[in-house]
PDB file of C-alpha atoms in Angstrom:
ATOM      1  CA  MET A   1       8.976  -7.867  14.852  1.00 71.00           C
ATOM      2  CA  SER A   2      11.895  -5.754  14.152  1.00 84.00           C
ATOM      3  CA  LEU A   3      14.215  -6.499  10.936  1.00 91.00           C
ATOM      4  CA  THR A   4      17.455  -5.400   9.552  1.00 96.00           C
ATOM      5  CA  ALA A   5      18.031  -4.897   5.905  1.00 97.00           C
ATOM      6  CA  ALA A   6      19.828  -8.191   6.141  1.00 98.00           C
ATOM      7  CA  GLN A   7      16.998 -10.151   7.543  1.00 96.00           C
ATOM      8  CA  PHE A   8      14.283  -8.505   5.347  1.00 96.00           C
ATOM      9  CA  GLN A   9      16.373  -9.380   2.127  1.00 98.00           C
ATOM     10  CA  ALA A  10      16.892 -13.080   3.121  1.00 97.00           C
ATOM     11  CA  LEU A  11      13.060 -13.308   3.958  1.00 95.00           C
ATOM     12  CA  SER A  12      11.853 -11.600   0.961  1.00 96.00           C
ATOM     13  CA  HIS A  13      14.599 -12.806  -1.653  1.00 97.00           C
ATOM     14  CA  ALA A  14      14.962  -9.155  -2.933  1.00 98.00           C
ATOM     15  CA  THR A  15      17.827  -8.539  -5.083  1.00 98.00           C
ATOM     16  CA  ASP A  16      20.878  -6.341  -4.354  1.00 98.00           C
ATOM     17  CA  THR A  17      19.289  -3.524  -6.836  1.00 98.00           C
ATOM     18  CA  GLN A  18      15.951  -3.932  -5.136  1.00 98.00           C
ATOM     19  CA  MET A  19      17.753  -3.562  -1.695  1.00 98.00           C
ATOM     20  CA  ALA A  20      19.811  -0.394  -2.858  1.00 98.00           C
ATOM     21  CA  ASP A  21      16.554   1.131  -4.268  1.00 98.00           C
ATOM     22  CA  LEU A  22      14.688   0.308  -0.803  1.00 98.00           C
ATOM     23  CA  GLU A  23      17.714   1.912   1.032  1.00 98.00           C
ATOM     24  CA  ARG A  24      17.478   4.915  -1.090  1.00 98.00           C
ATOM     25  CA  PHE A  25      13.655   5.291  -0.638  1.00 98.00           C
ATOM     26  CA  GLY A  26      14.233   5.250   3.195  1.00 98.00           C
ATOM     27  CA  VAL A  27      16.812   8.080   3.115  1.00 98.00           C
ATOM     28  CA  LEU A  28      14.402  10.126   0.797  1.00 98.00           C
ATOM     29  CA  LEU A  29      11.338   9.232   3.265  1.00 98.00           C
ATOM     30  CA  THR A  30      13.404  10.468   6.124  1.00 97.00           C
ATOM     31  CA  ASP A  31      14.417  13.435   4.605  1.00 96.00           C
ATOM     32  CA  ALA A  32      11.197  14.488   3.449  1.00 97.00           C
ATOM     33  CA  ASN A  33       9.378  13.579   6.614  1.00 96.00           C
ATOM     34  CA  GLN A  34      11.296  16.508   8.433  1.00 94.00           C
ATOM     35  CA  VAL A  35       9.196  19.130   6.410  1.00 94.00           C
ATOM     36  CA  MET A  36       5.895  17.339   6.053  1.00 93.00           C
ATOM     37  CA  ASN A  37       3.967  14.459   8.145  1.00 89.00           C
ATOM     38  CA  LEU A  38       4.529  11.481   5.795  1.00 94.00           C
ATOM     39  CA  VAL A  39       5.037   8.725   8.620  1.00 93.00           C
ATOM     40  CA  GLY A  40       5.096   8.808  12.433  1.00 91.00           C
ATOM     41  CA  PRO A  41       9.162   9.906  13.294  1.00 93.00           C
ATOM     42  CA  ALA A  42       8.959   6.959  15.621  1.00 91.00           C
ATOM     43  CA  THR A  43       8.496   4.329  12.961  1.00 91.00           C
ATOM     44  CA  LEU A  44      11.648   5.242  10.998  1.00 94.00           C
ATOM     45  CA  PRO A  45      13.992   3.259  13.240  1.00 93.00           C
ATOM     46  CA  ASP A  46      12.078   0.231  12.392  1.00 93.00           C
ATOM     47  CA  TYR A  47      12.139   1.266   8.752  1.00 96.00           C
ATOM     48  CA  TRP A  48      12.602  -2.474   7.366  1.00 96.00           C
ATOM     49  CA  SER A  49       9.541  -3.893   9.301  1.00 94.00           C
ATOM     50  CA  ARG A  50       7.246  -1.161   9.975  1.00 92.00           C
ATOM     51  CA  HIS A  51       7.309   0.060   6.399  1.00 95.00           C
ATOM     52  CA  VAL A  52       8.984  -2.297   4.033  1.00 97.00           C
ATOM     53  CA  LEU A  53       7.830  -5.493   5.313  1.00 95.00           C
ATOM     54  CA  ASP A  54       4.594  -4.075   5.909  1.00 94.00           C
ATOM     55  CA  SER A  55       4.288  -3.066   2.257  1.00 96.00           C
ATOM     56  CA  TRP A  56       6.017  -6.224   0.575  1.00 97.00           C
ATOM     57  CA  GLN A  57       3.635  -8.768   2.411  1.00 96.00           C
ATOM     58  CA  LEU A  58       0.803  -7.752  -0.085  1.00 97.00           C
ATOM     59  CA  PHE A  59       2.519  -9.789  -2.935  1.00 97.00           C
ATOM     60  CA  GLU A  60       1.868 -12.897  -0.789  1.00 95.00           C
ATOM     61  CA  HIS A  61      -1.735 -12.408  -1.227  1.00 96.00           C
ATOM     62  CA  ALA A  62      -1.488 -11.410  -4.967  1.00 97.00           C
ATOM     63  CA  PRO A  63       1.765 -12.965  -6.077  1.00 95.00           C
ATOM     64  CA  GLY A  64       0.901 -12.503  -9.937  1.00 95.00           C
ATOM     65  CA  ALA A  65      -0.558  -9.052  -9.929  1.00 98.00           C
ATOM     66  CA  LEU A  66       1.173  -6.933 -12.402  1.00 98.00           C
ATOM     67  CA  THR A  67      -0.989  -3.815 -11.885  1.00 98.00           C
ATOM     68  CA  TRP A  68      -1.736  -1.874  -8.803  1.00 98.00           C
ATOM     69  CA  ALA A  69      -3.607   1.247  -7.472  1.00 98.00           C
ATOM     70  CA  ASP A  70      -2.464   2.732  -4.204  1.00 98.00           C
ATOM     71  CA  LEU A  71      -4.785   5.239  -2.746  1.00 98.00           C
ATOM     72  CA  GLY A  72      -3.791   7.960  -0.506  1.00 96.00           C
ATOM     73  CA  ALA A  73      -0.233   6.831  -1.603  1.00 96.00           C
ATOM     74  CA  GLY A  74       1.299  10.115   0.116  1.00 91.00           C
ATOM     75  CA  ALA A  75       4.361   8.350   1.700  1.00 95.00           C
ATOM     76  CA  GLY A  76       4.712   5.826  -0.981  1.00 97.00           C
ATOM     77  CA  LEU A  77       3.837   3.096   1.503  1.00 97.00           C
ATOM     78  CA  PRO A  78       2.851   0.490  -0.086  1.00 98.00           C
ATOM     79  CA  GLY A  79       2.978   1.913  -3.382  1.00 98.00           C
ATOM     80  CA  VAL A  80       6.942   2.715  -3.731  1.00 98.00           C
ATOM     81  CA  VAL A  81       7.866  -0.500  -2.387  1.00 98.00           C
ATOM     82  CA  LEU A  82       5.606  -2.506  -4.585  1.00 98.00           C
ATOM     83  CA  ALA A  83       7.005  -0.466  -7.745  1.00 98.00           C
ATOM     84  CA  ILE A  84      10.330  -1.186  -6.493  1.00 98.00           C
ATOM     85  CA  PHE A  85       9.684  -4.928  -6.757  1.00 98.00           C
ATOM     86  CA  LEU A  86       7.620  -4.787 -10.136  1.00 98.00           C
ATOM     87  CA  LYS A  87      10.655  -2.836 -11.987  1.00 96.00           C
ATOM     88  CA  ASP A  88      11.841  -6.407 -13.348  1.00 92.00           C
ATOM     89  CA  ARG A  89       8.316  -7.784 -14.399  1.00 96.00           C
ATOM     90  CA  PRO A  90       7.238  -7.068 -17.702  1.00 96.00           C
ATOM     91  CA  GLY A  91       3.870  -4.914 -18.280  1.00 96.00           C
ATOM     92  CA  ALA A  92       3.992  -4.160 -14.404  1.00 98.00           C
ATOM     93  CA  HIS A  93       2.728  -0.634 -13.202  1.00 98.00           C
ATOM     94  CA  ALA A  94       1.805   1.002 -10.093  1.00 98.00           C
ATOM     95  CA  HIS A  95      -0.495   3.898  -9.970  1.00 98.00           C
ATOM     96  CA  LEU A  96       0.037   6.369  -6.913  1.00 98.00           C
ATOM     97  CA  ILE A  97      -2.947   8.511  -6.122  1.00 98.00           C
ATOM     98  CA  ASP A  98      -3.142  11.249  -3.576  1.00 97.00           C
ATOM     99  CA  SER A  99      -5.319  14.550  -3.410  1.00 96.00           C
ATOM    100  CA  LEU A 100      -2.330  16.562  -1.710  1.00 96.00           C
ATOM    101  CA  GLY A 101      -0.025  18.318  -4.339  1.00 96.00           C
ATOM    102  CA  LYS A 102       3.268  18.232  -1.878  1.00 96.00           C
ATOM    103  CA  ARG A 103       2.725  14.418  -1.187  1.00 96.00           C
ATOM    104  CA  CYS A 104       2.659  13.906  -5.078  1.00 97.00           C
ATOM    105  CA  ARG A 105       5.572  16.111  -5.533  1.00 97.00           C
ATOM    106  CA  PHE A 106       7.427  13.524  -3.097  1.00 97.00           C
ATOM    107  CA  LEU A 107       6.496  10.793  -4.850  1.00 98.00           C
ATOM    108  CA  GLU A 108       7.389  12.181  -8.308  1.00 98.00           C
ATOM    109  CA  GLN A 109      10.921  12.759  -6.907  1.00 98.00           C
ATOM    110  CA  VAL A 110      11.219   9.230  -5.608  1.00 98.00           C
ATOM    111  CA  LYS A 111       9.742   7.652  -8.836  1.00 98.00           C
ATOM    112  CA  ALA A 112      12.288   9.779 -11.057  1.00 98.00           C
ATOM    113  CA  GLU A 113      15.249   8.998  -8.837  1.00 98.00           C
ATOM    114  CA  LEU A 114      14.758   5.260  -8.653  1.00 98.00           C
ATOM    115  CA  ASP A 115      13.259   4.922 -12.381  1.00 98.00           C
ATOM    116  CA  LEU A 116       9.987   3.433 -11.086  1.00 98.00           C
ATOM    117  CA  PRO A 117       7.096   1.925 -13.356  1.00 98.00           C
ATOM    118  CA  ALA A 118       4.589   4.062 -11.575  1.00 98.00           C
ATOM    119  CA  THR A 119       2.443   6.958 -12.405  1.00 98.00           C
ATOM    120  CA  VAL A 120       1.742   9.804  -9.791  1.00 98.00           C
ATOM    121  CA  ILE A 121      -1.631  11.092  -9.871  1.00 98.00           C
ATOM    122  CA  ASN A 122      -2.781  14.311  -8.229  1.00 98.00           C
ATOM    123  CA  GLY A 123      -6.589  13.757  -7.468  1.00 97.00           C
ATOM    124  CA  ARG A 124      -9.128  12.222  -5.675  1.00 96.00           C
ATOM    125  CA  ALA A 125      -9.167   8.357  -5.621  1.00 95.00           C
ATOM    126  CA  GLU A 126     -12.538   7.756  -6.407  1.00 94.00           C
ATOM    127  CA  GLU A 127     -12.625   9.842  -9.686  1.00 95.00           C
ATOM    128  CA  GLN A 128      -9.865   8.137 -11.503  1.00 96.00           C
ATOM    129  CA  ALA A 129     -10.635   5.967 -14.498  1.00 94.00           C
ATOM    130  CA  ILE A 130      -8.071   3.290 -13.687  1.00 95.00           C
ATOM    131  CA  THR A 131      -8.192  -0.323 -14.350  1.00 97.00           C
ATOM    132  CA  ALA A 132      -5.698  -2.491 -11.927  1.00 98.00           C
ATOM    133  CA  GLN A 133      -5.761  -5.907 -10.318  1.00 98.00           C
ATOM    134  CA  VAL A 134      -5.368  -4.788  -7.040  1.00 98.00           C
ATOM    135  CA  VAL A 135      -6.272  -1.687  -5.203  1.00 98.00           C
ATOM    136  CA  THR A 136      -4.705  -1.024  -1.763  1.00 98.00           C
ATOM    137  CA  ALA A 137      -4.411   1.710   0.844  1.00 97.00           C
ATOM    138  CA  ARG A 138      -2.642   2.055   4.146  1.00 95.00           C
ATOM    139  CA  ALA A 139      -3.930   4.389   6.733  1.00 84.00           C
ATOM    140  CA  VAL A 140      -6.318   6.285   4.627  1.00 91.00           C
ATOM    141  CA  ALA A 141      -9.553   5.732   6.095  1.00 94.00           C
ATOM    142  CA  PRO A 142     -12.149   3.631   8.076  1.00 94.00           C
ATOM    143  CA  MET A 143     -13.273   0.689   6.212  1.00 96.00           C
ATOM    144  CA  ASP A 144     -16.589   1.862   5.131  1.00 95.00           C
ATOM    145  CA  LYS A 145     -15.152   5.036   3.709  1.00 96.00           C
ATOM    146  CA  LEU A 146     -12.286   3.326   2.081  1.00 97.00           C
ATOM    147  CA  LEU A 147     -14.515   1.023   0.252  1.00 97.00           C
ATOM    148  CA  GLY A 148     -16.327   3.884  -1.374  1.00 96.00           C
ATOM    149  CA  TYR A 149     -12.957   5.305  -2.558  1.00 96.00           C
ATOM    150  CA  ALA A 150     -11.887   1.653  -3.923  1.00 97.00           C
ATOM    151  CA  GLN A 151     -15.686   0.902  -5.278  1.00 97.00           C
ATOM    152  CA  PRO A 152     -14.659   2.107  -8.974  1.00 97.00           C
ATOM    153  CA  TYR A 153     -11.489   0.265  -9.001  1.00 97.00           C
ATOM    154  CA  MET A 154     -13.291  -3.108  -7.792  1.00 97.00           C
ATOM    155  CA  GLU A 155     -15.998  -2.399 -10.270  1.00 96.00           C
ATOM    156  CA  ARG A 156     -13.337  -2.843 -12.932  1.00 96.00           C
ATOM    157  CA  GLY A 157     -12.022  -5.835 -11.828  1.00 96.00           C
ATOM    158  CA  ALA A 158      -9.715  -5.268  -8.998  1.00 98.00           C
ATOM    159  CA  GLN A 159      -9.542  -7.167  -5.617  1.00 98.00           C
ATOM    160  CA  GLY A 160      -8.941  -5.087  -2.526  1.00 98.00           C
ATOM    161  CA  LEU A 161      -5.779  -5.838  -0.230  1.00 98.00           C
ATOM    162  CA  PHE A 162      -5.910  -3.135   2.476  1.00 98.00           C
ATOM    163  CA  LEU A 163      -3.227  -2.877   5.342  1.00 96.00           C
ATOM    164  CA  LYS A 164      -5.229  -2.336   8.702  1.00 94.00           C
ATOM    165  CA  GLY A 165      -4.465  -2.156  12.390  1.00 91.00           C
ATOM    166  CA  GLU A 166      -5.950  -3.778  15.469  1.00 91.00           C
ATOM    167  CA  LYS A 167      -9.423  -2.625  14.785  1.00 93.00           C
ATOM    168  CA  ALA A 168      -9.864  -4.466  11.390  1.00 94.00           C
ATOM    169  CA  PRO A 169     -12.491  -6.736  12.795  1.00 94.00           C
ATOM    170  CA  ASP A 170     -14.439  -3.934  14.127  1.00 95.00           C
ATOM    171  CA  GLU A 171     -14.189  -1.618  11.141  1.00 96.00           C
ATOM    172  CA  LEU A 172     -15.720  -4.575   8.913  1.00 96.00           C
ATOM    173  CA  LYS A 173     -18.430  -5.154  10.833  1.00 96.00           C
ATOM    174  CA  SER A 174     -19.395  -1.378  10.679  1.00 96.00           C
ATOM    175  CA  ALA A 175     -18.636  -1.526   6.901  1.00 96.00           C
ATOM    176  CA  ARG A 176     -21.130  -4.493   6.281  1.00 96.00           C
ATOM    177  CA  LYS A 177     -24.001  -1.787   7.152  1.00 95.00           C
ATOM    178  CA  SER A 178     -23.221   0.036   3.922  1.00 95.00           C
ATOM    179  CA  TRP A 179     -21.679  -2.486   1.851  1.00 97.00           C
ATOM    180  CA  HIS A 180     -21.830  -6.308   0.594  1.00 96.00           C
ATOM    181  CA  PHE A 181     -18.840  -7.872   0.042  1.00 97.00           C
ATOM    182  CA  ASP A 182     -16.688 -11.050   0.706  1.00 97.00           C
ATOM    183  CA  SER A 183     -13.617 -10.520   2.856  1.00 97.00           C
ATOM    184  CA  THR A 184     -10.638 -12.715   4.478  1.00 97.00           C
ATOM    185  CA  LEU A 185      -8.561 -11.078   7.344  1.00 95.00           C
ATOM    186  CA  HIS A 186      -4.992 -12.271   7.151  1.00 94.00           C
ATOM    187  CA  PRO A 187      -2.750 -11.734  10.249  1.00 91.00           C
ATOM    188  CA  SER A 188       0.080  -9.165   9.033  1.00 91.00           C
ATOM    189  CA  ARG A 189       3.696 -10.251   8.693  1.00 80.00           C
ATOM    190  CA  LEU A 190       4.468  -7.952  11.414  1.00 70.00           C
ATOM    191  CA  THR A 191       3.143 -10.825  13.977  1.00 55.00           C
ATOM    192  CA  ASP A 192       2.387  -8.184  16.708  1.00 62.00           C
ATOM    193  CA  GLY A 193      -1.102  -9.374  17.138  1.00 63.00           C
ATOM    194  CA  ARG A 194      -2.383  -6.021  15.882  1.00 79.00           C
ATOM    195  CA  GLY A 195      -1.888  -5.618  12.129  1.00 89.00           C
ATOM    196  CA  HIS A 196      -4.024  -7.351   9.234  1.00 94.00           C
ATOM    197  CA  VAL A 197      -4.046  -7.428   5.727  1.00 96.00           C
ATOM    198  CA  VAL A 198      -7.985  -6.992   4.546  1.00 97.00           C
ATOM    199  CA  GLN A 199      -8.848  -8.930   1.291  1.00 98.00           C
ATOM    200  CA  VAL A 200     -11.838  -8.102  -0.115  1.00 98.00           C
ATOM    201  CA  ARG A 201     -13.675  -9.153  -3.183  1.00 97.00           C
ATOM    202  CA  GLY A 202     -17.285  -8.999  -4.513  1.00 95.00           C
ATOM    203  CA  LEU A 203     -17.969  -5.387  -3.432  1.00 96.00           C
ATOM    204  CA  ARG A 204     -21.420  -3.824  -3.849  1.00 95.00           C
ATOM    205  CA  ARG A 205     -23.285  -1.151  -1.837  1.00 93.00           C
ATOM    206  CA  ALA A 206     -25.871  -2.639   0.434  1.00 88.00           C
ATOM    207  CA  ARG A 207     -29.621  -1.522  -0.580  1.00 76.00           C
TER     208      ARG A 207
END
């Protein structure tokens, strides 16, 4: 499903200020993508659906969540999009975590220019002592490995909301060899039959 900016605004009820931030983020992402591999270049013409809508849809599964941790946040997806929508919520904050310095420098630029309620952390996701209501990630690692990164956050009370593709059911099956957890597989808002939002709770390592 391809969207225009106006169609996304109608769907999400984004304010004009939020739309302006999203427009600017799109420009910053496109510029940075010319010098580092943040997203596939072919996806940028579908920015509003492939990137903005894909990120924004997480709010539908945790509408009241104020604190989010985005693991492997390099392109700012979903973390920057989430932070834009969190700006008008008192007490809200997004933690943008990435192990690569140049991606963190990009995120710091976006944070500063858009005045986001966010902290950029250059480090390994599983080593951070962060408490959040939701831990999320997009295109970071297969589910069994991703759950290892997310485990410390979930031990501190977070639920997992992970953006995954068509192999999500297979990844969940494989992950259950190493982990016990409750999960719900939600069809993606992109409605192309391939994307999923994977909701995970009750994570513990299999004995």
